[in-house]
PDB file of C-alpha atoms in Angstrom:
ATOM      1  CA  MET A  49       0.000   0.000   0.000  1.00  0.00           C
ATOM      2  CA  TYR A  50       1.268   3.457  -0.858  1.00  0.00           C
ATOM      3  CA  GLU A  51       1.435   6.303   1.578  1.00  0.00           C
ATOM      4  CA  GLN A  52      -1.063   9.021   0.781  1.00  0.00           C
ATOM      5  CA  PRO A  53       0.547  12.323  -0.151  1.00  0.00           C
ATOM      6  CA  ARG A  54       0.259  14.952   2.531  1.00  0.00           C
ATOM      7  CA  PRO A  55      -0.146  18.616   1.727  1.00  0.00           C
ATOM      8  CA  ASN A  56       2.930  20.667   2.434  1.00  0.00           C
ATOM      9  CA  PRO A  57       2.484  22.321   5.807  1.00  0.00           C
ATOM     10  CA  ALA A  58       2.943  26.048   6.120  1.00  0.00           C
ATOM     11  CA  LEU A  59       6.318  27.422   7.069  1.00  0.00           C
ATOM     12  CA  PRO A  60       7.001  27.532  10.814  1.00  0.00           C
ATOM     13  CA  VAL A  61       5.211  30.376  12.537  1.00  0.00           C
ATOM     14  CA  MET A  62       8.274  31.478  14.484  1.00  0.00           C
ATOM     15  CA  THR A  63      11.953  31.958  13.865  1.00  0.00           C
ATOM     16  CA  PHE A  64      14.637  30.175  15.838  1.00  0.00           C
ATOM     17  CA  GLU A  65      15.298  33.367  17.783  1.00  0.00           C
ATOM     18  CA  GLN A  66      11.606  33.659  18.651  1.00  0.00           C
ATOM     19  CA  MET A  67      11.572  30.012  19.710  1.00  0.00           C
ATOM     20  CA  VAL A  68      14.548  30.561  22.016  1.00  0.00           C
ATOM     21  CA  GLU A  69      12.894  33.650  23.508  1.00  0.00           C
ATOM     22  CA  ARG A  70       9.687  31.700  24.145  1.00  0.00           C
ATOM     23  CA  VAL A  71      11.673  28.931  25.852  1.00  0.00           C
ATOM     24  CA  ARG A  72      13.518  31.586  27.841  1.00  0.00           C
ATOM     25  CA  TYR A  73      10.174  32.933  29.037  1.00  0.00           C
ATOM     26  CA  GLU A  74       8.677  29.462  29.726  1.00  0.00           C
ATOM     27  CA  GLY A  75      11.756  28.329  31.638  1.00  0.00           C
ATOM     28  CA  ALA A  76      12.490  31.670  33.318  1.00  0.00           C
ATOM     29  CA  TYR A  77      16.102  31.459  32.136  1.00  0.00           C
ATOM     30  CA  PRO A  78      18.328  34.420  33.038  1.00  0.00           C
ATOM     31  CA  THR A  79      20.045  34.563  29.626  1.00  0.00           C
ATOM     32  CA  ARG A  80      19.293  33.803  25.993  1.00  0.00           C
ATOM     33  CA  GLU A  81      22.372  31.557  25.872  1.00  0.00           C
ATOM     34  CA  ARG A  82      21.008  29.350  28.662  1.00  0.00           C
ATOM     35  CA  ALA A  83      17.678  29.020  26.869  1.00  0.00           C
ATOM     36  CA  GLU A  84      19.380  28.228  23.559  1.00  0.00           C
ATOM     37  CA  ARG A  85      21.479  25.515  25.209  1.00  0.00           C
ATOM     38  CA  ALA A  86      18.287  23.957  26.581  1.00  0.00           C
ATOM     39  CA  VAL A  87      16.628  24.103  23.147  1.00  0.00           C
ATOM     40  CA  ARG A  88      19.564  22.423  21.424  1.00  0.00           C
ATOM     41  CA  THR A  89      20.092  19.652  23.980  1.00  0.00           C
ATOM     42  CA  VAL A  90      16.409  18.756  24.364  1.00  0.00           C
ATOM     43  CA  LEU A  91      15.739  18.785  20.600  1.00  0.00           C
ATOM     44  CA  ALA A  92      18.769  16.590  19.959  1.00  0.00           C
ATOM     45  CA  ALA A  93      17.563  14.121  22.601  1.00  0.00           C
ATOM     46  CA  LEU A  94      14.038  14.174  21.165  1.00  0.00           C
ATOM     47  CA  GLY A  95      15.527  13.463  17.754  1.00  0.00           C
ATOM     48  CA  ARG A  96      16.819  10.168  19.144  1.00  0.00           C
ATOM     49  CA  GLN A  97      13.276   9.143  20.142  1.00  0.00           C
ATOM     50  CA  VAL A  98      10.871  10.239  17.387  1.00  0.00           C
ATOM     51  CA  THR A  99      10.831   8.238  14.148  1.00  0.00           C
ATOM     52  CA  GLY A 100       8.866   7.807  10.936  1.00  0.00           C
ATOM     53  CA  CYS A 101       6.377  10.267   9.502  1.00  0.00           C
ATOM     54  CA  GLU A 102       6.044  11.981  12.873  1.00  0.00           C
ATOM     55  CA  ARG A 103       9.761  12.842  12.765  1.00  0.00           C
ATOM     56  CA  VAL A 104       9.429  14.371   9.302  1.00  0.00           C
ATOM     57  CA  ASP A 105       6.229  16.240  10.145  1.00  0.00           C
ATOM     58  CA  LEU A 106       7.649  17.632  13.381  1.00  0.00           C
ATOM     59  CA  ALA A 107      10.819  18.800  11.632  1.00  0.00           C
ATOM     60  CA  GLN A 108       8.639  20.688   9.150  1.00  0.00           C
ATOM     61  CA  CYS A 109       6.899  22.516  12.010  1.00  0.00           C
ATOM     62  CA  LEU A 110      10.119  23.711  13.616  1.00  0.00           C
ATOM     63  CA  PRO A 111      12.251  26.693  12.628  1.00  0.00           C
ATOM     64  CA  VAL A 112      15.055  25.586  10.285  1.00  0.00           C
ATOM     65  CA  GLU A 113      17.860  25.756  12.852  1.00  0.00           C
ATOM     66  CA  ALA A 114      15.785  23.790  15.380  1.00  0.00           C
ATOM     67  CA  ALA A 115      14.809  21.226  12.727  1.00  0.00           C
ATOM     68  CA  LEU A 116      18.466  20.683  11.835  1.00  0.00           C
ATOM     69  CA  THR A 117      19.320  20.050  15.494  1.00  0.00           C
ATOM     70  CA  PHE A 118      16.352  17.677  15.842  1.00  0.00           C
ATOM     71  CA  THR A 119      17.104  15.660  12.685  1.00  0.00           C
ATOM     72  CA  ALA A 120      20.884  15.541  13.150  1.00  0.00           C
ATOM     73  CA  GLU A 121      20.499  12.732  15.680  1.00  0.00           C
ATOM     74  CA  ILE A 122      20.057   9.153  14.551  1.00  0.00           C
ATOM     75  CA  PRO A 123      17.003   7.560  16.200  1.00  0.00           C
ATOM     76  CA  ALA A 124      17.876   5.186  19.024  1.00  0.00           C
ATOM     77  CA  THR A 125      17.202   1.480  18.648  1.00  0.00           C
ATOM     78  CA  GLU A 126      15.371   1.434  21.976  1.00  0.00           C
ATOM     79  CA  GLN A 127      12.896   4.111  23.004  1.00  0.00           C
ATOM     80  CA  LEU A 128      13.072   5.495  26.513  1.00  0.00           C
ATOM     81  CA  THR A 129      10.139   6.210  28.808  1.00  0.00           C
ATOM     82  CA  GLY A 130       9.566   9.858  29.682  1.00  0.00           C
ATOM     83  CA  TRP A 131      11.528   9.532  32.920  1.00  0.00           C
ATOM     84  CA  GLY A 132      14.228   7.524  31.124  1.00  0.00           C
ATOM     85  CA  PHE A 133      14.466  10.351  28.586  1.00  0.00           C
ATOM     86  CA  VAL A 134      15.078  12.887  31.369  1.00  0.00           C
ATOM     87  CA  LYS A 135      17.628  10.675  33.152  1.00  0.00           C
ATOM     88  CA  ASP A 136      19.495   9.951  29.894  1.00  0.00           C
ATOM     89  CA  LEU A 137      19.601  13.635  29.001  1.00  0.00           C
ATOM     90  CA  ALA A 138      20.818  14.538  32.508  1.00  0.00           C
ATOM     91  CA  ALA A 139      23.622  11.970  32.212  1.00  0.00           C
ATOM     92  CA  ARG A 140      24.640  13.270  28.771  1.00  0.00           C
ATOM     93  CA  THR A 141      24.680  16.929  29.850  1.00  0.00           C
ATOM     94  CA  GLY A 142      25.970  16.518  33.398  1.00  0.00           C
ATOM     95  CA  GLY A 143      22.849  18.195  34.796  1.00  0.00           C
ATOM     96  CA  THR A 144      20.649  17.067  37.640  1.00  0.00           C
ATOM     97  CA  PRO A 145      17.395  15.248  36.878  1.00  0.00           C
ATOM     98  CA  ALA A 146      15.454  18.194  38.346  1.00  0.00           C
ATOM     99  CA  THR A 147      17.059  20.865  36.151  1.00  0.00           C
ATOM    100  CA  THR A 148      16.930  18.586  33.127  1.00  0.00           C
ATOM    101  CA  ARG A 149      13.206  18.000  33.717  1.00  0.00           C
ATOM    102  CA  TRP A 150      12.742  21.764  33.907  1.00  0.00           C
ATOM    103  CA  ASP A 151      14.656  22.278  30.633  1.00  0.00           C
ATOM    104  CA  THR A 152      12.690  19.518  28.948  1.00  0.00           C
ATOM    105  CA  GLY A 153       9.338  20.963  29.979  1.00  0.00           C
ATOM    106  CA  ALA A 154      10.235  24.481  28.829  1.00  0.00           C
ATOM    107  CA  VAL A 155      11.404  23.296  25.407  1.00  0.00           C
ATOM    108  CA  LEU A 156       8.731  20.676  24.769  1.00  0.00           C
ATOM    109  CA  ALA A 157       5.911  23.066  25.709  1.00  0.00           C
ATOM    110  CA  THR A 158       7.124  25.287  22.869  1.00  0.00           C
ATOM    111  CA  VAL A 159       7.511  22.306  20.534  1.00  0.00           C
ATOM    112  CA  ALA A 160       3.940  21.249  21.368  1.00  0.00           C
ATOM    113  CA  ALA A 161       2.639  24.694  20.423  1.00  0.00           C
ATOM    114  CA  LEU A 162       4.500  24.557  17.101  1.00  0.00           C
ATOM    115  CA  ALA A 163       3.403  20.996  16.330  1.00  0.00           C
ATOM    116  CA  GLY A 164      -0.266  21.504  17.097  1.00  0.00           C
ATOM    117  CA  PRO A 165      -2.622  19.060  18.809  1.00  0.00           C
ATOM    118  CA  ALA A 166      -3.071  16.561  15.952  1.00  0.00           C
ATOM    119  CA  LEU A 167       0.643  15.991  15.357  1.00  0.00           C
ATOM    120  CA  LEU A 168       1.356  15.960  19.080  1.00  0.00           C
ATOM    121  CA  ASP A 169      -1.270  13.232  19.523  1.00  0.00           C
ATOM    122  CA  ARG A 170       0.496  11.136  16.861  1.00  0.00           C
ATOM    123  CA  ILE A 171       3.897  11.689  18.454  1.00  0.00           C
ATOM    124  CA  LEU A 172       2.608  10.729  21.906  1.00  0.00           C
ATOM    125  CA  GLN A 173       1.023   7.560  20.521  1.00  0.00           C
ATOM    126  CA  GLN A 174       4.410   6.573  19.120  1.00  0.00           C
ATOM    127  CA  LEU A 175       6.408   7.247  22.287  1.00  0.00           C
ATOM    128  CA  PRO A 176       6.381   5.159  25.490  1.00  0.00           C
ATOM    129  CA  ASN A 177       4.569   6.355  28.632  1.00  0.00           C
ATOM    130  CA  GLY A 178       5.654   9.511  30.382  1.00  0.00           C
ATOM    131  CA  TYR A 179       6.084  11.950  27.509  1.00  0.00           C
ATOM    132  CA  ALA A 180       2.685  13.645  27.730  1.00  0.00           C
ATOM    133  CA  LEU A 181       3.680  15.380  30.962  1.00  0.00           C
ATOM    134  CA  LEU A 182       6.945  16.517  29.385  1.00  0.00           C
ATOM    135  CA  PHE A 183       4.933  18.187  26.605  1.00  0.00           C
ATOM    136  CA  GLY A 184       2.655  19.857  29.168  1.00  0.00           C
ATOM    137  CA  ARG A 185      -0.301  17.504  28.795  1.00  0.00           C
ATOM    138  CA  ALA A 186      -2.039  15.251  31.265  1.00  0.00           C
ATOM    139  CA  GLN A 187      -0.865  11.653  31.037  1.00  0.00           C
ATOM    140  CA  LEU A 188      -3.943   9.668  30.118  1.00  0.00           C
ATOM    141  CA  CYS A 189      -3.968   5.996  31.007  1.00  0.00           C
ATOM    142  CA  ARG A 190      -5.293   3.390  28.641  1.00  0.00           C
ATOM    143  CA  PRO A 191      -8.126   1.320  30.104  1.00  0.00           C
ATOM    144  CA  ARG A 192      -7.063  -2.043  31.437  1.00  0.00           C
ATOM    145  CA  THR A 193      -8.826  -5.152  30.328  1.00  0.00           C
ATOM    146  CA  ALA A 194     -10.293  -7.289  33.078  1.00  0.00           C
ATOM    147  CA  ALA A 195      -8.387 -10.479  33.777  1.00  0.00           C
ATOM    148  CA  ALA A 196     -10.447 -13.569  33.107  1.00  0.00           C
TER     149      ALA A 196
END
């Protein structure tokens, strides 16, 4: 079966500089440099987790510089849970889990706004549990089937 062609999405609604400023505001960072470092590290880590059409579609929603950071990483062979994502990123950057969680939330809230609800739903369906909270959404549980 062939994949249906998708219409080309509009160009991103913000520049990389605007994205960094929004993250700076969301994360209450004292400097633009600190916010930009958070953007680059979180997007690179997210690039290791998101695959397939969702990866392509998300890259198209991001400003060019952010998309290049996101797509520069090769997807990992094993996906991490949301908490695993934060711990892995903290280990890679030398940060604490608490500050890394803060950075992740500030960046992914902005990414969620750029992606829109439909694409974010698709991304969250692809990722293991724990990412919804990182993107600023409630983590909804799937209903459990009764054991017979």
